[in-house]
mmCIF file of C-alpha atoms and ligand atoms in Angstrom:
data_model
loop_
_atom_site.group_PDB
_atom_site.id
_atom_site.type_symbol
_atom_site.label_atom_id
_atom_site.label_comp_id
_atom_site.label_asym_id
_atom_site.label_seq_id
_atom_site.Cartn_x
_atom_site.Cartn_y
_atom_site.Cartn_z
ATOM 1 C CA MET A 44 -82.147 10.604 -13.007
ATOM 2 C CA ARG A 45 -81.234 11.987 -9.609
ATOM 3 C CA LYS A 46 -84.062 13.799 -7.843
ATOM 4 C CA PRO A 47 -82.977 17.349 -6.965
ATOM 5 C CA PHE A 48 -82.443 17.963 -3.260
ATOM 6 C CA ILE A 49 -82.653 21.455 -1.789
ATOM 7 C CA ALA A 50 -81.819 21.844 1.893
ATOM 8 C CA GLY A 51 -81.784 24.875 4.175
ATOM 9 C CA ASN A 52 -79.444 25.000 7.161
ATOM 10 C CA TRP A 53 -80.786 27.565 9.596
ATOM 11 C CA LYS A 54 -77.686 27.273 11.824
ATOM 12 C CA LEU A 55 -77.996 29.200 15.098
ATOM 13 C CA HIS A 56 -80.867 31.440 14.011
ATOM 14 C CA LYS A 57 -84.547 31.908 14.878
ATOM 15 C CA THR A 58 -86.523 31.691 18.085
ATOM 16 C CA ILE A 59 -89.310 29.116 18.204
ATOM 17 C CA GLY A 60 -91.825 31.764 17.140
ATOM 18 C CA GLU A 61 -89.654 32.967 14.276
ATOM 19 C CA ALA A 62 -88.967 29.403 13.172
ATOM 20 C CA LEU A 63 -92.688 28.627 13.073
ATOM 21 C CA ASP A 64 -93.350 31.803 11.054
ATOM 22 C CA LEU A 65 -90.620 30.920 8.563
ATOM 23 C CA ALA A 66 -91.712 27.288 8.258
ATOM 24 C CA GLY A 67 -95.340 28.350 7.767
ATOM 25 C CA ALA A 68 -94.419 30.888 5.085
ATOM 26 C CA LEU A 69 -92.175 28.409 3.321
ATOM 27 C CA LYS A 70 -94.864 25.743 3.367
ATOM 28 C CA GLN A 71 -97.124 28.078 1.396
ATOM 29 C CA GLU A 72 -94.375 29.219 -0.968
ATOM 30 C CA VAL A 73 -93.362 25.704 -2.028
ATOM 31 C CA ALA A 74 -96.778 24.033 -1.907
ATOM 32 C CA GLY A 75 -97.287 21.747 -4.888
ATOM 33 C CA ILE A 76 -93.611 21.174 -5.707
ATOM 34 C CA ASP A 77 -93.375 17.392 -5.728
ATOM 35 C CA ASP A 78 -90.370 16.553 -7.885
ATOM 36 C CA ILE A 79 -87.712 17.841 -5.495
ATOM 37 C CA ASP A 80 -86.726 16.831 -1.980
ATOM 38 C CA ILE A 81 -87.015 19.928 0.210
ATOM 39 C CA VAL A 82 -85.452 19.849 3.672
ATOM 40 C CA ILE A 83 -84.931 22.437 6.409
ATOM 41 C CA ALA A 84 -82.709 22.180 9.479
ATOM 42 C CA PRO A 85 -83.871 24.398 12.369
ATOM 43 C CA VAL A 86 -82.154 24.601 15.780
ATOM 44 C CA TYR A 87 -82.920 21.810 18.251
ATOM 45 C CA THR A 88 -85.288 23.856 20.397
ATOM 46 C CA SER A 89 -87.750 24.452 17.570
ATOM 47 C CA LEU A 90 -87.391 21.122 15.738
ATOM 48 C CA ALA A 91 -90.442 19.323 17.127
ATOM 49 C CA LYS A 92 -92.770 22.289 16.700
ATOM 50 C CA VAL A 93 -91.559 23.005 13.167
ATOM 51 C CA ALA A 94 -91.912 19.318 12.278
ATOM 52 C CA ASP A 95 -95.510 19.381 13.590
ATOM 53 C CA VAL A 96 -96.381 22.358 11.400
ATOM 54 C CA LEU A 97 -94.928 20.583 8.358
ATOM 55 C CA VAL A 98 -96.668 17.226 8.792
ATOM 56 C CA GLY A 99 -98.307 16.320 5.482
ATOM 57 C CA SER A 100 -96.335 18.983 3.576
ATOM 58 C CA ASN A 101 -93.585 18.498 0.988
ATOM 59 C CA ILE A 102 -90.899 19.766 3.397
ATOM 60 C CA SER A 103 -88.894 17.398 5.603
ATOM 61 C CA VAL A 104 -87.014 18.369 8.724
ATOM 62 C CA ALA A 105 -83.361 17.703 9.564
ATOM 63 C CA GLY A 106 -81.205 17.986 12.653
ATOM 64 C CA GLN A 107 -78.029 20.043 12.223
ATOM 65 C CA ASN A 108 -75.886 17.599 14.172
ATOM 66 C CA CYS A 109 -76.149 14.556 16.417
ATOM 67 C CA TYR A 110 -74.156 12.500 18.886
ATOM 68 C CA PRO A 111 -73.347 8.923 17.868
ATOM 69 C CA ALA A 112 -75.157 7.110 20.677
ATOM 70 C CA ALA A 113 -78.808 6.372 21.315
ATOM 71 C CA SER A 114 -78.735 7.600 24.912
ATOM 72 C CA GLY A 115 -76.408 7.834 27.892
ATOM 73 C CA ALA A 116 -74.314 10.186 29.984
ATOM 74 C CA PHE A 117 -73.495 12.706 27.239
ATOM 75 C CA THR A 118 -74.415 16.085 28.678
ATOM 76 C CA GLY A 119 -75.582 18.569 26.094
ATOM 77 C CA GLU A 120 -75.849 16.105 23.214
ATOM 78 C CA VAL A 121 -78.790 14.922 21.111
ATOM 79 C CA SER A 122 -79.075 11.455 19.582
ATOM 80 C CA PRO A 123 -80.408 10.377 16.190
ATOM 81 C CA THR A 124 -83.185 8.501 17.983
ATOM 82 C CA LEU A 125 -84.331 11.714 19.665
ATOM 83 C CA LEU A 126 -84.125 13.645 16.401
ATOM 84 C CA LYS A 127 -86.365 11.043 14.828
ATOM 85 C CA ASP A 128 -88.712 11.287 17.796
ATOM 86 C CA ALA A 129 -88.878 15.070 17.220
ATOM 87 C CA GLY A 130 -90.005 14.500 13.626
ATOM 88 C CA CYS A 131 -86.728 14.573 11.700
ATOM 89 C CA ARG A 132 -86.095 12.455 8.629
ATOM 90 C CA TYR A 133 -82.571 13.740 8.038
ATOM 91 C CA CYS A 134 -79.503 14.962 9.880
ATOM 92 C CA ILE A 135 -76.572 17.074 8.680
ATOM 93 C CA VAL A 136 -73.193 15.591 9.628
ATOM 94 C CA GLY A 137 -69.663 16.876 9.254
ATOM 95 C CA HIS A 138 -70.553 20.488 8.523
ATOM 96 C CA SER A 139 -67.352 22.520 8.269
ATOM 97 C CA GLU A 140 -68.417 24.640 11.242
ATOM 98 C CA ARG A 141 -68.521 21.446 13.329
ATOM 99 C CA ARG A 142 -65.170 20.339 11.931
ATOM 100 C CA GLN A 143 -63.496 23.729 12.455
ATOM 101 C CA LEU A 144 -65.114 25.149 15.596
ATOM 102 C CA PHE A 145 -65.696 21.917 17.480
ATOM 103 C CA GLY A 146 -62.783 19.814 16.259
ATOM 104 C CA GLU A 147 -64.860 17.023 14.720
ATOM 105 C CA THR A 148 -62.747 14.403 13.011
ATOM 106 C CA ASP A 149 -63.511 12.184 10.028
ATOM 107 C CA ALA A 150 -63.671 9.172 12.362
ATOM 108 C CA PHE A 151 -66.223 10.856 14.650
ATOM 109 C CA ILE A 152 -68.307 11.916 11.661
ATOM 110 C CA ASN A 153 -68.170 8.346 10.365
ATOM 111 C CA GLN A 154 -69.553 7.082 13.702
ATOM 112 C CA LYS A 155 -72.391 9.601 13.504
ATOM 113 C CA ILE A 156 -73.330 8.489 9.994
ATOM 114 C CA LYS A 157 -73.481 4.875 11.102
ATOM 115 C CA VAL A 158 -75.608 5.541 14.168
ATOM 116 C CA LEU A 159 -78.006 7.839 12.400
ATOM 117 C CA ILE A 160 -78.618 5.488 9.490
ATOM 118 C CA GLU A 161 -79.134 2.697 12.010
ATOM 119 C CA ALA A 162 -81.733 4.886 13.737
ATOM 120 C CA GLY A 163 -83.602 5.221 10.437
ATOM 121 C CA LEU A 164 -82.511 8.749 9.568
ATOM 122 C CA ARG A 165 -80.875 9.955 6.363
ATOM 123 C CA ALA A 166 -77.504 11.679 6.403
ATOM 124 C CA ILE A 167 -76.502 14.918 4.697
ATOM 125 C CA PHE A 168 -72.757 14.326 4.777
ATOM 126 C CA CYS A 169 -70.700 17.531 4.353
ATOM 127 C CA ILE A 170 -67.176 17.749 3.033
ATOM 128 C CA GLY A 171 -65.068 20.562 1.627
ATOM 129 C CA GLU A 172 -61.632 22.129 1.553
ATOM 130 C CA THR A 173 -60.412 25.368 3.133
ATOM 131 C CA LEU A 174 -58.964 28.200 1.038
ATOM 132 C CA GLU A 175 -55.472 27.346 2.242
ATOM 133 C CA GLU A 176 -55.906 23.720 1.179
ATOM 134 C CA ARG A 177 -57.226 24.747 -2.225
ATOM 135 C CA GLU A 178 -54.414 27.244 -2.804
ATOM 136 C CA SER A 179 -51.742 24.766 -1.788
ATOM 137 C CA ASP A 180 -53.092 22.126 -4.180
ATOM 138 C CA GLN A 181 -54.277 19.843 -1.404
ATOM 139 C CA MET A 182 -57.940 20.036 -2.292
ATOM 140 C CA TYR A 183 -58.239 16.646 -3.972
ATOM 141 C CA GLU A 184 -56.282 14.947 -1.233
ATOM 142 C CA VAL A 185 -58.480 16.544 1.451
ATOM 143 C CA LEU A 186 -61.698 15.563 -0.316
ATOM 144 C CA THR A 187 -60.399 12.027 -0.830
ATOM 145 C CA THR A 188 -59.617 11.617 2.873
ATOM 146 C CA GLN A 189 -62.934 13.112 3.974
ATOM 147 C CA VAL A 190 -64.904 10.829 1.669
ATOM 148 C CA ARG A 191 -62.888 7.689 2.339
ATOM 149 C CA GLU A 192 -62.757 8.086 6.133
ATOM 150 C CA GLY A 193 -66.261 9.490 6.486
ATOM 151 C CA LEU A 194 -67.783 6.582 4.572
ATOM 152 C CA LYS A 195 -65.616 3.830 6.055
ATOM 153 C CA GLY A 196 -67.766 0.746 6.652
ATOM 154 C CA ILE A 197 -70.891 2.323 5.146
ATOM 155 C CA SER A 198 -72.480 -0.343 2.937
ATOM 156 C CA ALA A 199 -73.803 0.287 -0.554
ATOM 157 C CA GLU A 200 -77.280 -0.275 0.837
ATOM 158 C CA ASP A 201 -76.778 2.337 3.551
ATOM 159 C CA MET A 202 -75.525 4.779 0.912
ATOM 160 C CA GLN A 203 -79.099 4.959 -0.347
ATOM 161 C CA HIS A 204 -79.814 6.884 2.848
ATOM 162 C CA LEU A 205 -77.098 9.448 2.348
ATOM 163 C CA VAL A 206 -76.521 12.550 0.251
ATOM 164 C CA VAL A 207 -73.125 14.231 0.007
ATOM 165 C CA ALA A 208 -72.805 18.011 0.329
ATOM 166 C CA TYR A 209 -69.697 19.604 -1.137
ATOM 167 C CA GLU A 210 -69.168 22.887 0.678
ATOM 168 C CA PRO A 211 -65.864 24.660 0.031
ATOM 169 C CA VAL A 212 -65.169 26.329 3.384
ATOM 170 C CA TRP A 213 -64.056 29.565 1.725
ATOM 171 C CA ALA A 214 -67.470 29.955 0.116
ATOM 172 C CA ILE A 215 -69.566 29.480 3.272
ATOM 173 C CA GLY A 216 -71.145 32.673 4.561
ATOM 174 C CA THR A 217 -68.653 34.773 2.624
ATOM 175 C CA GLY A 218 -70.747 35.714 -0.380
ATOM 176 C CA LYS A 219 -67.984 34.104 -2.483
ATOM 177 C CA THR A 220 -69.559 31.205 -4.371
ATOM 178 C CA ALA A 221 -67.438 28.734 -6.255
ATOM 179 C CA THR A 222 -67.882 29.342 -9.975
ATOM 180 C CA ASP A 223 -70.137 26.863 -11.717
ATOM 181 C CA GLN A 224 -67.038 25.238 -13.213
ATOM 182 C CA GLU A 225 -65.124 25.048 -9.913
ATOM 183 C CA ALA A 226 -68.123 23.438 -8.254
ATOM 184 C CA GLU A 227 -68.709 21.028 -11.142
ATOM 185 C CA GLU A 228 -65.066 19.942 -11.145
ATOM 186 C CA ALA A 229 -65.207 19.121 -7.442
ATOM 187 C CA HIS A 230 -68.524 17.313 -7.824
ATOM 188 C CA ALA A 231 -67.271 15.215 -10.726
ATOM 189 C CA PHE A 232 -64.197 14.350 -8.662
ATOM 190 C CA ILE A 233 -66.358 13.306 -5.676
ATOM 191 C CA ARG A 234 -68.546 11.166 -7.932
ATOM 192 C CA GLY A 235 -65.373 9.500 -9.186
ATOM 193 C CA LEU A 236 -64.349 8.790 -5.584
ATOM 194 C CA LEU A 237 -67.716 7.135 -4.948
ATOM 195 C CA GLN A 238 -67.282 5.052 -8.066
ATOM 196 C CA GLY A 239 -63.893 3.884 -6.779
ATOM 197 C CA LEU A 240 -65.214 3.092 -3.302
ATOM 198 C CA TYR A 241 -68.428 1.442 -4.525
ATOM 199 C CA ASP A 242 -69.345 1.172 -8.208
ATOM 200 C CA GLU A 243 -70.570 3.219 -11.129
ATOM 201 C CA ASP A 244 -74.262 2.620 -10.461
ATOM 202 C CA LEU A 245 -73.974 3.817 -6.889
ATOM 203 C CA ALA A 246 -71.907 6.844 -7.928
ATOM 204 C CA GLU A 247 -74.501 7.735 -10.561
ATOM 205 C CA ALA A 248 -77.367 7.348 -8.101
ATOM 206 C CA THR A 249 -75.859 9.339 -5.212
ATOM 207 C CA ARG A 250 -76.898 12.953 -4.953
ATOM 208 C CA ILE A 251 -74.157 15.511 -4.433
ATOM 209 C CA LEU A 252 -75.271 18.942 -3.218
ATOM 210 C CA TYR A 253 -73.299 22.165 -3.492
ATOM 211 C CA GLY A 254 -73.174 24.555 -0.544
ATOM 212 C CA GLY A 255 -71.518 27.928 0.006
ATOM 213 C CA SER A 256 -73.271 31.259 -0.582
ATOM 214 C CA VAL A 257 -76.022 29.768 -2.752
ATOM 215 C CA LYS A 258 -78.534 32.509 -3.575
ATOM 216 C CA PRO A 259 -81.523 32.999 -5.860
ATOM 217 C CA ASP A 260 -79.234 34.692 -8.385
ATOM 218 C CA ASN A 261 -76.606 31.959 -8.654
ATOM 219 C CA VAL A 262 -78.616 28.782 -8.142
ATOM 220 C CA ASP A 263 -79.620 28.360 -11.788
ATOM 221 C CA GLY A 264 -76.038 28.231 -13.075
ATOM 222 C CA LEU A 265 -74.990 25.806 -10.356
ATOM 223 C CA MET A 266 -77.976 23.511 -10.865
ATOM 224 C CA ALA A 267 -77.334 23.428 -14.613
ATOM 225 C CA GLN A 268 -74.084 21.524 -13.980
ATOM 226 C CA GLN A 269 -74.178 17.839 -14.705
ATOM 227 C CA ASP A 270 -72.941 16.634 -11.325
ATOM 228 C CA ILE A 271 -74.684 19.169 -9.078
ATOM 229 C CA ASP A 272 -77.889 17.599 -7.805
ATOM 230 C CA GLY A 273 -78.981 20.110 -5.232
ATOM 231 C CA THR A 274 -77.887 22.758 -2.780
ATOM 232 C CA LEU A 275 -77.299 23.163 0.935
ATOM 233 C CA VAL A 276 -78.225 26.748 1.705
ATOM 234 C CA GLY A 277 -77.359 28.750 4.830
ATOM 235 C CA GLY A 278 -78.044 32.492 4.791
ATOM 236 C CA ALA A 279 -80.536 32.460 1.922
ATOM 237 C CA SER A 280 -82.638 29.779 3.624
ATOM 238 C CA LEU A 281 -83.623 32.264 6.353
ATOM 239 C CA LYS A 282 -86.003 34.109 4.027
ATOM 240 C CA ALA A 283 -88.973 32.132 2.729
ATOM 241 C CA ALA A 284 -89.093 33.891 -0.648
ATOM 242 C CA ASP A 285 -85.365 33.422 -1.305
ATOM 243 C CA PHE A 286 -85.345 29.769 -0.320
ATOM 244 C CA ALA A 287 -88.526 29.135 -2.332
ATOM 245 C CA ARG A 288 -86.871 30.709 -5.382
ATOM 246 C CA ILE A 289 -83.906 28.391 -4.890
ATOM 247 C CA THR A 290 -86.269 25.389 -4.944
ATOM 248 C CA ARG A 291 -87.650 26.782 -8.207
ATOM 249 C CA PHE A 292 -84.239 26.848 -9.928
ATOM 250 C CA LYS A 293 -84.445 26.977 -13.702
ATOM 251 C CA ARG A 294 -84.208 23.557 -15.301
ATOM 252 C CA GLY A 295 -81.661 23.333 -18.071
HETATM 253 P P1 PGA B 136 -74.190 29.867 3.322
HETATM 254 O O1 PGA B 136 -74.023 28.547 4.226
HETATM 255 O O2 PGA B 136 -75.232 29.555 2.281
HETATM 256 O O3 PGA B 136 -74.639 30.927 4.278
HETATM 257 O O4 PGA B 136 -72.858 30.148 2.714
HETATM 258 C C1 PGA B 136 -74.023 27.272 3.649
HETATM 259 C C2 PGA B 136 -73.796 26.220 4.696
HETATM 260 O O5 PGA B 136 -72.981 26.423 5.603
HETATM 261 O O6 PGA B 136 -74.410 25.135 4.670
#
């Protein structure tokens, strides 16, 4: 049985004060839920304070990105070591906004995964095709490359510290969710890729999250799918009640 994993990506939203209000409200809303991993990813400037407020709670904190080095002359970057120091247990890597807006490659994302697992963090590794790729029948090829290159050199043991997030780019922030079947098909395909790269046990144990316009009113259908083990939520994670409802998805 894979433990459900519900993560909120706050992206570039919330001042420190707003982040603390949201984290405090969420802490109350989800108190007592102990059979799901709940993670939120605030902006860097509020990470340490949010992590402080959540100490001893059932919510873990994630960075939204990192640079693949412990320290050095890398102006403007933040390392996995520093994220851990700020109270993070997780870090998102390879989000499509990083790939598209900042030109991040599979090889660079692969380096980040290695360095952050080495630093003792867990990776939320994002992959997903664009609308153009889906419509031109390149989706499976794109997912295969992202998985194969992103996980190059990652051992089976290290894979225990990683969850995959399938986020079709056309569904992110657009209000257009993949249908339950579209999402399930992609998830089953990704699980098959993991089986090919590792083995069946590892593929069965790895959690694969869906992301892209997940909301309180569509989470139940998505979470009822066999290969969907959780969600990575953007917009709907900015309201405590909505995100809390997503963590309370209906069990099939
Ligand atoms: P969204 O974002 O829920 O606002 O579509 C998801 C994500 O980018 O992780």
